[in-house]
Short mmCIF file of C-alpha atoms and ligand atoms in Angstrom, two decimals:
data_model
loop_
_atom_site.label_atom_id
_atom_site.label_comp_id
_atom_site.label_asym_id
_atom_site.label_seq_id
_atom_site.Cartn_x
_atom_site.Cartn_y
_atom_site.Cartn_z
CA UNK A 1 15.99 -41.70 26.06
CA UNK A 2 14.27 -38.42 26.69
CA UNK A 3 17.41 -36.41 26.01
CA UNK A 4 18.05 -38.32 22.82
CA UNK A 5 14.51 -37.71 21.53
CA UNK A 6 14.64 -34.01 22.21
CA UNK A 7 18.11 -33.83 20.69
CA UNK A 8 16.70 -35.44 17.57
CA UNK A 9 13.85 -33.00 17.31
CA UNK A 10 16.18 -30.05 17.76
CA UNK A 11 18.31 -31.34 14.90
CA UNK A 12 15.19 -31.74 12.74
CA UNK A 13 14.08 -28.20 13.57
CA UNK A 14 17.49 -26.79 12.71
CA UNK A 15 17.65 -28.44 9.32
CA UNK A 16 14.15 -27.22 8.47
CA UNK A 17 15.20 -23.72 9.46
CA UNK A 18 18.40 -23.99 7.44
CA UNK A 19 16.40 -25.10 4.42
CA UNK A 20 14.05 -22.14 4.88
CA UNK A 21 16.88 -19.65 5.20
CA UNK A 22 18.73 -21.18 2.25
CA UNK A 23 15.59 -20.74 0.22
CA UNK A 24 15.28 -17.13 1.38
CA UNK A 25 18.88 -16.48 0.39
CA UNK A 26 18.16 -17.92 -3.05
CA UNK A 27 15.04 -15.76 -3.30
CA UNK A 28 17.01 -12.65 -2.38
CA UNK A 29 19.69 -13.46 -4.96
CA UNK A 30 16.96 -13.83 -7.55
CA UNK A 31 15.45 -10.54 -6.42
CA UNK A 32 18.78 -8.79 -6.93
CA UNK A 33 18.60 -9.92 -10.56
CA UNK A 34 14.93 -9.12 -10.97
CA UNK A 35 15.61 -5.56 -9.83
CA UNK A 36 18.24 -5.21 -12.57
CA UNK A 37 16.31 -6.69 -15.47
CA UNK A 38 12.73 -5.79 -16.16
CA UNK A 39 9.17 -6.98 -16.22
CA UNK A 40 9.55 -9.63 -13.52
CA UNK A 41 8.52 -7.30 -10.73
CA UNK A 42 5.35 -5.59 -11.87
CA UNK A 43 2.71 -3.37 -10.35
CA UNK A 44 -0.97 -4.12 -10.49
CA UNK A 45 -3.31 -1.24 -9.78
CA UNK A 46 -6.53 -1.17 -7.80
CA UNK A 47 -8.80 1.89 -7.97
CA UNK A 48 -10.65 3.19 -4.92
CA UNK A 49 -14.00 4.74 -5.80
CA UNK A 50 -16.23 7.47 -4.43
CA UNK A 51 -19.22 5.66 -2.88
CA UNK A 52 -21.73 8.22 -4.11
CA UNK A 53 -20.46 8.99 -7.61
CA UNK A 54 -18.44 5.87 -8.47
CA UNK A 55 -15.60 8.11 -9.60
CA UNK A 56 -12.04 6.96 -8.88
CA UNK A 57 -10.61 8.71 -5.81
CA UNK A 58 -7.19 7.11 -6.10
CA UNK A 59 -5.35 4.03 -7.31
CA UNK A 60 -3.19 1.75 -5.17
CA UNK A 61 -0.08 0.11 -6.61
CA UNK A 62 0.45 -3.50 -5.47
CA UNK A 63 3.59 -5.45 -6.28
CA UNK A 64 3.65 -8.85 -8.02
CA UNK A 65 6.63 -10.99 -8.99
CA UNK A 66 6.30 -12.94 -12.20
CA UNK A 67 8.99 -15.38 -11.23
CA UNK A 68 10.44 -17.40 -14.13
CA UNK A 69 10.44 -20.65 -12.13
CA UNK A 70 8.37 -20.09 -9.00
CA UNK A 71 5.36 -18.67 -10.86
CA UNK A 72 3.34 -15.62 -9.88
CA UNK A 73 4.25 -14.47 -6.37
CA UNK A 74 2.35 -12.00 -4.18
CA UNK A 75 3.84 -9.70 -1.55
CA UNK A 76 3.19 -12.29 1.19
CA UNK A 77 5.71 -14.57 -0.55
CA UNK A 78 8.63 -12.17 -0.63
CA UNK A 79 8.16 -8.84 1.19
CA UNK A 80 9.25 -10.09 4.62
CA UNK A 81 12.63 -11.45 3.44
CA UNK A 82 13.22 -8.20 1.54
CA UNK A 83 12.46 -6.14 4.63
CA UNK A 84 15.09 -8.08 6.56
CA UNK A 85 17.71 -7.75 3.86
CA UNK A 86 20.01 -5.07 2.48
CA UNK A 87 17.83 -4.87 -0.63
CA UNK A 88 14.93 -3.01 0.91
CA UNK A 89 16.21 0.38 -0.32
CA UNK A 90 16.65 -0.84 -3.89
CA UNK A 91 13.22 -2.51 -3.82
CA UNK A 92 11.52 0.63 -2.47
CA UNK A 93 13.17 2.79 -5.14
CA UNK A 94 12.10 0.30 -7.81
CA UNK A 95 8.44 0.34 -6.73
CA UNK A 96 8.35 4.14 -6.46
CA UNK A 97 9.95 4.50 -9.89
CA UNK A 98 7.40 2.17 -11.53
CA UNK A 99 4.49 3.84 -9.74
CA UNK A 100 5.61 7.35 -10.69
CA UNK A 101 6.07 6.26 -14.31
CA UNK A 102 2.41 5.18 -14.26
CA UNK A 103 1.34 8.46 -12.65
CA UNK A 104 3.33 10.44 -15.23
CA UNK A 105 1.43 8.61 -17.99
CA UNK A 106 -1.89 9.59 -16.42
CA UNK A 107 -0.80 13.21 -16.19
CA UNK A 108 -0.01 13.17 -19.93
CA UNK A 109 -3.53 11.83 -20.59
CA UNK A 110 -5.09 14.53 -18.43
CA UNK A 111 -6.09 12.06 -15.71
CA UNK A 112 -5.64 13.77 -12.38
CA UNK A 113 -5.71 10.83 -9.97
CA UNK A 114 -3.28 10.22 -7.10
CA UNK A 115 -1.31 6.97 -6.92
CA UNK A 116 -0.83 5.21 -3.59
CA UNK A 117 2.34 3.25 -2.87
CA UNK A 118 2.85 0.92 0.10
CA UNK A 119 6.00 1.55 2.10
CA UNK A 120 7.53 -0.97 4.45
CA UNK A 121 7.77 0.66 7.85
CA UNK A 122 11.45 -0.30 7.86
CA UNK A 123 12.14 1.86 4.81
CA UNK A 124 11.21 4.86 6.99
CA UNK A 125 14.35 4.23 9.02
CA UNK A 126 16.44 5.46 6.08
CA UNK A 127 17.14 9.19 6.14
CA UNK A 128 17.89 9.13 2.41
CA UNK A 129 14.29 8.20 1.53
CA UNK A 130 12.79 11.74 1.30
CA UNK A 131 15.62 12.92 -0.97
CA UNK A 132 15.24 9.86 -3.17
CA UNK A 133 11.51 10.40 -3.47
CA UNK A 134 12.00 14.09 -4.28
CA UNK A 135 14.45 13.10 -7.02
CA UNK A 136 12.04 10.51 -8.46
CA UNK A 137 9.16 13.02 -8.47
CA UNK A 138 11.35 15.51 -10.36
CA UNK A 139 12.57 12.90 -12.83
CA UNK A 140 9.01 11.81 -13.64
CA UNK A 141 7.65 15.36 -13.37
CA UNK A 142 4.89 14.25 -11.04
CA UNK A 143 3.66 16.84 -8.50
CA UNK A 144 4.32 15.66 -4.93
CA UNK A 145 0.65 15.73 -3.95
CA UNK A 146 -0.14 13.10 -6.63
CA UNK A 147 1.79 10.57 -4.52
CA UNK A 148 0.21 8.96 -1.45
CA UNK A 149 2.49 6.88 0.76
CA UNK A 150 0.65 4.13 2.65
CA UNK A 151 2.27 3.28 5.94
CA UNK A 152 1.45 0.76 8.63
CA UNK A 153 2.62 1.41 12.12
CA UNK A 154 3.88 -1.99 13.13
CA UNK A 155 6.93 0.06 13.80
CA UNK A 156 9.77 -0.49 16.22
CA UNK A 157 9.02 1.91 19.05
CA UNK A 158 12.70 2.57 19.77
CA UNK A 159 13.08 4.00 16.27
CA UNK A 160 10.12 6.34 16.54
CA UNK A 161 12.23 9.46 16.37
CA UNK A 162 13.90 8.61 13.05
CA UNK A 163 10.60 7.57 11.53
CA UNK A 164 8.91 10.79 12.61
CA UNK A 165 11.74 12.83 11.08
CA UNK A 166 11.48 10.99 7.77
CA UNK A 167 7.68 11.33 7.71
CA UNK A 168 7.88 15.04 8.52
CA UNK A 169 10.38 15.55 5.70
CA UNK A 170 8.03 13.76 3.29
CA UNK A 171 5.10 15.87 4.47
CA UNK A 172 6.99 19.09 4.02
CA UNK A 173 7.71 18.04 0.42
CA UNK A 174 3.95 17.89 -0.13
CA UNK A 175 3.68 14.10 -0.42
CA UNK A 176 0.45 12.71 1.06
CA UNK A 177 0.43 10.14 3.86
CA UNK A 178 -2.13 7.42 4.52
CA UNK A 179 -2.35 5.07 7.50
CA UNK A 180 -2.89 1.60 6.04
CA UNK A 181 -4.75 -1.18 7.88
CA UNK A 182 -5.98 1.45 10.34
CA UNK A 183 -7.07 -0.01 13.66
CA UNK A 184 -4.88 -3.11 13.51
CA UNK A 185 -1.63 -1.60 14.79
CA UNK A 186 -0.65 -1.14 18.39
CA UNK A 187 -0.65 2.63 18.26
CA UNK A 188 -2.85 3.85 15.42
CA UNK A 189 -4.41 6.54 17.57
CA UNK A 190 -1.21 7.78 19.20
CA UNK A 191 0.36 7.88 15.75
CA UNK A 192 -2.23 10.44 14.66
CA UNK A 193 -1.15 12.82 17.41
CA UNK A 194 2.46 12.72 16.23
CA UNK A 195 2.15 12.89 12.44
CA UNK A 196 -0.45 14.73 10.38
CA UNK A 197 -1.80 12.36 7.75
CA UNK A 198 -4.23 12.83 4.87
CA UNK A 199 -6.05 9.51 4.79
CA UNK A 200 -7.07 6.54 6.93
CA UNK A 201 -7.61 3.14 5.37
CA UNK A 202 -10.07 1.04 7.36
CA UNK A 203 -8.64 -2.47 7.51
CA UNK A 204 -10.38 -5.18 5.52
CA UNK A 205 -10.89 -7.31 8.65
CA UNK A 206 -13.33 -4.72 10.08
CA UNK A 207 -15.20 -4.37 6.78
CA UNK A 208 -15.48 -8.17 6.62
CA UNK A 209 -16.92 -8.44 10.15
CA UNK A 210 -19.04 -5.32 10.35
CA UNK A 211 -22.23 -7.18 9.35
CA UNK A 212 -21.97 -9.68 12.24
CA UNK A 213 -19.90 -7.91 14.82
CA UNK A 214 -21.11 -4.86 16.77
CA UNK A 215 -17.50 -4.28 17.73
CA UNK A 216 -16.28 -4.21 14.13
CA UNK A 217 -19.18 -1.96 13.11
CA UNK A 218 -18.38 0.42 15.98
CA UNK A 219 -14.71 0.55 14.97
CA UNK A 220 -15.67 1.43 11.40
CA UNK A 221 -18.20 4.05 12.55
CA UNK A 222 -15.76 5.73 14.93
CA UNK A 223 -12.92 5.66 12.43
CA UNK A 224 -15.14 7.35 9.83
CA UNK A 225 -16.35 9.91 12.39
CA UNK A 226 -12.85 10.67 13.58
CA UNK A 227 -11.57 11.05 10.01
CA UNK A 228 -14.34 13.54 9.30
CA UNK A 229 -13.67 15.48 12.48
CA UNK A 230 -9.97 15.69 11.57
CA UNK A 231 -10.68 16.53 7.93
CA UNK A 232 -9.06 13.32 6.64
CA UNK A 233 -10.17 11.11 3.78
CA UNK A 234 -11.28 7.65 4.78
CA UNK A 235 -11.12 4.63 2.49
CA UNK A 236 -12.60 1.23 3.38
CA UNK A 237 -10.47 -1.70 2.23
CA UNK A 238 -11.57 -5.10 0.96
CA UNK A 239 -15.20 -4.34 0.08
CA UNK A 240 -16.55 -7.49 -1.55
CA UNK A 241 -20.35 -7.19 -1.37
CA UNK A 242 -23.15 -4.74 -2.13
CA UNK A 243 -24.25 -5.10 1.51
CA UNK A 244 -20.85 -3.94 2.76
CA UNK A 245 -20.92 -1.10 0.27
CA UNK A 246 -24.27 0.23 1.45
CA UNK A 247 -23.46 -0.28 5.14
CA UNK A 248 -20.30 1.80 4.62
CA UNK A 249 -22.18 4.52 2.76
CA UNK A 250 -24.69 4.65 5.62
CA UNK A 251 -21.84 5.17 8.09
CA UNK A 252 -20.70 8.16 6.05
CA UNK A 253 -17.66 6.46 4.53
CA UNK A 254 -16.89 8.33 1.33
CA UNK A 255 -14.53 6.03 -0.51
CA UNK A 256 -13.92 2.29 -0.83
CA UNK A 257 -11.71 -0.26 -2.50
CA UNK A 258 -12.25 -3.96 -3.05
CA UNK A 259 -13.20 -6.79 -5.38
CA UNK A 260 -16.81 -5.54 -5.38
CA UNK A 261 -15.56 -2.59 -7.46
CA UNK A 262 -12.27 -3.68 -9.01
CA UNK A 263 -9.69 -6.37 -8.59
CA UNK A 264 -6.11 -5.17 -9.08
CA UNK A 265 -5.63 -4.37 -12.78
CA UNK A 266 -2.47 -4.85 -14.92
CA UNK A 267 -0.61 -1.61 -15.62
CA UNK A 268 -1.32 -1.69 -19.36
CA UNK A 269 -5.11 -1.87 -18.75
CA UNK A 270 -5.53 0.69 -15.99
CA UNK A 271 -5.68 3.91 -17.95
CA UNK A 272 -8.49 2.61 -20.19
CA UNK A 273 -10.50 1.80 -17.05
CA UNK A 274 -9.82 5.22 -15.51
CA UNK A 275 -10.62 7.04 -18.74
CA UNK A 276 -13.95 5.20 -19.02
CA UNK A 277 -14.76 5.92 -15.37
CA UNK A 278 -13.94 9.60 -15.73
CA UNK A 279 -16.14 9.89 -18.82
CA UNK A 280 -19.06 8.10 -17.18
CA UNK A 281 -19.13 10.14 -14.01
CA UNK A 282 -19.94 13.81 -14.48
CA UNK A 283 -18.95 14.69 -10.90
CA UNK A 284 -15.47 13.46 -11.50
CA UNK A 285 -15.11 15.35 -14.76
CA UNK A 286 -16.10 18.52 -12.91
CA UNK A 287 -13.60 17.94 -10.15
CA UNK A 288 -10.85 17.25 -12.70
CA UNK A 289 -11.57 20.59 -14.39
CA UNK A 290 -11.68 22.41 -11.09
CA UNK A 291 -8.11 21.26 -10.45
CA UNK A 292 -6.66 22.64 -13.70
P1 C2E B 301 -2.60 -3.63 1.70
O1 C2E B 301 -1.81 -2.42 1.36
O2 C2E B 301 -3.55 -3.54 2.83
O3 C2E B 301 -3.32 -4.02 0.33
C1 C2E B 301 -4.59 -4.60 0.26
C2 C2E B 301 -4.52 -6.07 -0.09
O4 C2E B 301 -5.84 -6.60 -0.17
C3 C2E B 301 -3.90 -6.37 -1.45
O5 C2E B 301 -3.27 -7.64 -1.35
C4 C2E B 301 -5.12 -6.45 -2.36
O6 C2E B 301 -4.89 -7.20 -3.53
C5 C2E B 301 -6.09 -7.13 -1.43
N1 C2E B 301 -7.49 -6.85 -1.74
C6 C2E B 301 -8.03 -5.76 -2.34
N2 C2E B 301 -9.37 -5.83 -2.38
C7 C2E B 301 -9.72 -7.00 -1.80
C8 C2E B 301 -10.98 -7.64 -1.52
O7 C2E B 301 -12.07 -7.15 -1.85
N3 C2E B 301 -10.92 -8.84 -0.87
C9 C2E B 301 -9.74 -9.41 -0.50
N4 C2E B 301 -9.77 -10.59 0.11
N5 C2E B 301 -8.54 -8.82 -0.72
C10 C2E B 301 -8.53 -7.63 -1.36
P2 C2E B 301 -1.80 -7.89 -1.90
O8 C2E B 301 -1.62 -7.22 -3.22
O9 C2E B 301 -1.53 -9.34 -1.78
O10 C2E B 301 -0.89 -7.09 -0.87
C11 C2E B 301 -0.79 -7.50 0.48
C12 C2E B 301 0.00 -6.50 1.27
O11 C2E B 301 1.36 -6.45 0.82
C13 C2E B 301 -0.51 -5.07 1.12
O12 C2E B 301 -1.60 -4.87 1.99
C14 C2E B 301 0.70 -4.27 1.48
O13 C2E B 301 0.83 -4.15 2.87
C15 C2E B 301 1.85 -5.16 0.99
N6 C2E B 301 2.34 -4.64 -0.31
C16 C2E B 301 1.77 -4.70 -1.53
N7 C2E B 301 2.53 -4.09 -2.47
C17 C2E B 301 3.62 -3.61 -1.81
C18 C2E B 301 4.78 -2.87 -2.22
O14 C2E B 301 4.96 -2.49 -3.38
N8 C2E B 301 5.69 -2.58 -1.24
C19 C2E B 301 5.52 -2.94 0.05
N9 C2E B 301 6.45 -2.61 0.94
N10 C2E B 301 4.45 -3.63 0.48
C20 C2E B 301 3.50 -3.96 -0.45
MG1 MG B 302 -2.06 -0.53 1.13
MG1 MG B 303 -4.35 -2.00 3.63
MG1 MG B 304 -5.26 -4.37 4.94
#
């Protein structure tokens, strides 16, 4: 009886898994199409702001899939299957192309704001990536230092060498690097000794807990202090309240991103927001001129 019952449950498990993988295969087939056509995979854009002046310090591109039947999908619904498929390269190129098109538009309007793009750690295993990014920067005529690549180091340790080579190649092109979700990976600190980066992004979970948790507050404080000591920018993620905003400012955090300031904005609305922000904040206008 026992054997029969467990046999039954194994069969049930297998069919559930088959259904899930069939669905993932369907999703990937649909993605292949979406990458060919247009306007199904879109970027929304979330500004990060300077905590003292309110001026935009950068804008992060976040992918959305306006799926004709499944509705609006977020990265949590489809990034993982893409990462485990042969379409990761095509997807990464697509996102970079869309993001650089946006950045090129800003440059034409005289807006001098970097765009941040999230890279799957797995895409750093592809030696062709730096060359592809260099080509895309040339095609869109965007200077390399206007592009910030956000990376998380949930990375396969055995592949460290390849990843370091790819990151070094990107650095030497002048592209900026940011460590996303800083503090949540297994090796955030060791990572900093291997690769020079430009920015640390304090993970939302620490910002969320810093009011109640001494541990979370200490992690934020030390991350900010370390960033300053190393001459890196530090951006707090997921700021939702005025209390979090002022606590971060008190800790010396210079820049923040979150619903308290802006939710992600559709691509056709972002430049109006940035133009208004740049007009309103004299400090930003000065820094834009200083860069000319
Ligand atoms: P992330 O890079 O850490 O992005 C921050 C996430 O937090 C975004 O979710 C953003 O919409 C959300 N967020 C921003 N402010 C707030 C806030 O105040 N409160 C809360 N609760 N959430 C906030 P999203 O867009 O769903 O992206 C999730 C993750 O998916 C990203 O985390 C990033 O790792 C990944 N991702 C997004 N776009 C891309 C992409 O184009 N390519 C790749 N490979 N990954 C992407
Ligand atoms: Mg990010
Ligand atoms: Mg993040
Ligand atoms: Mg995060």
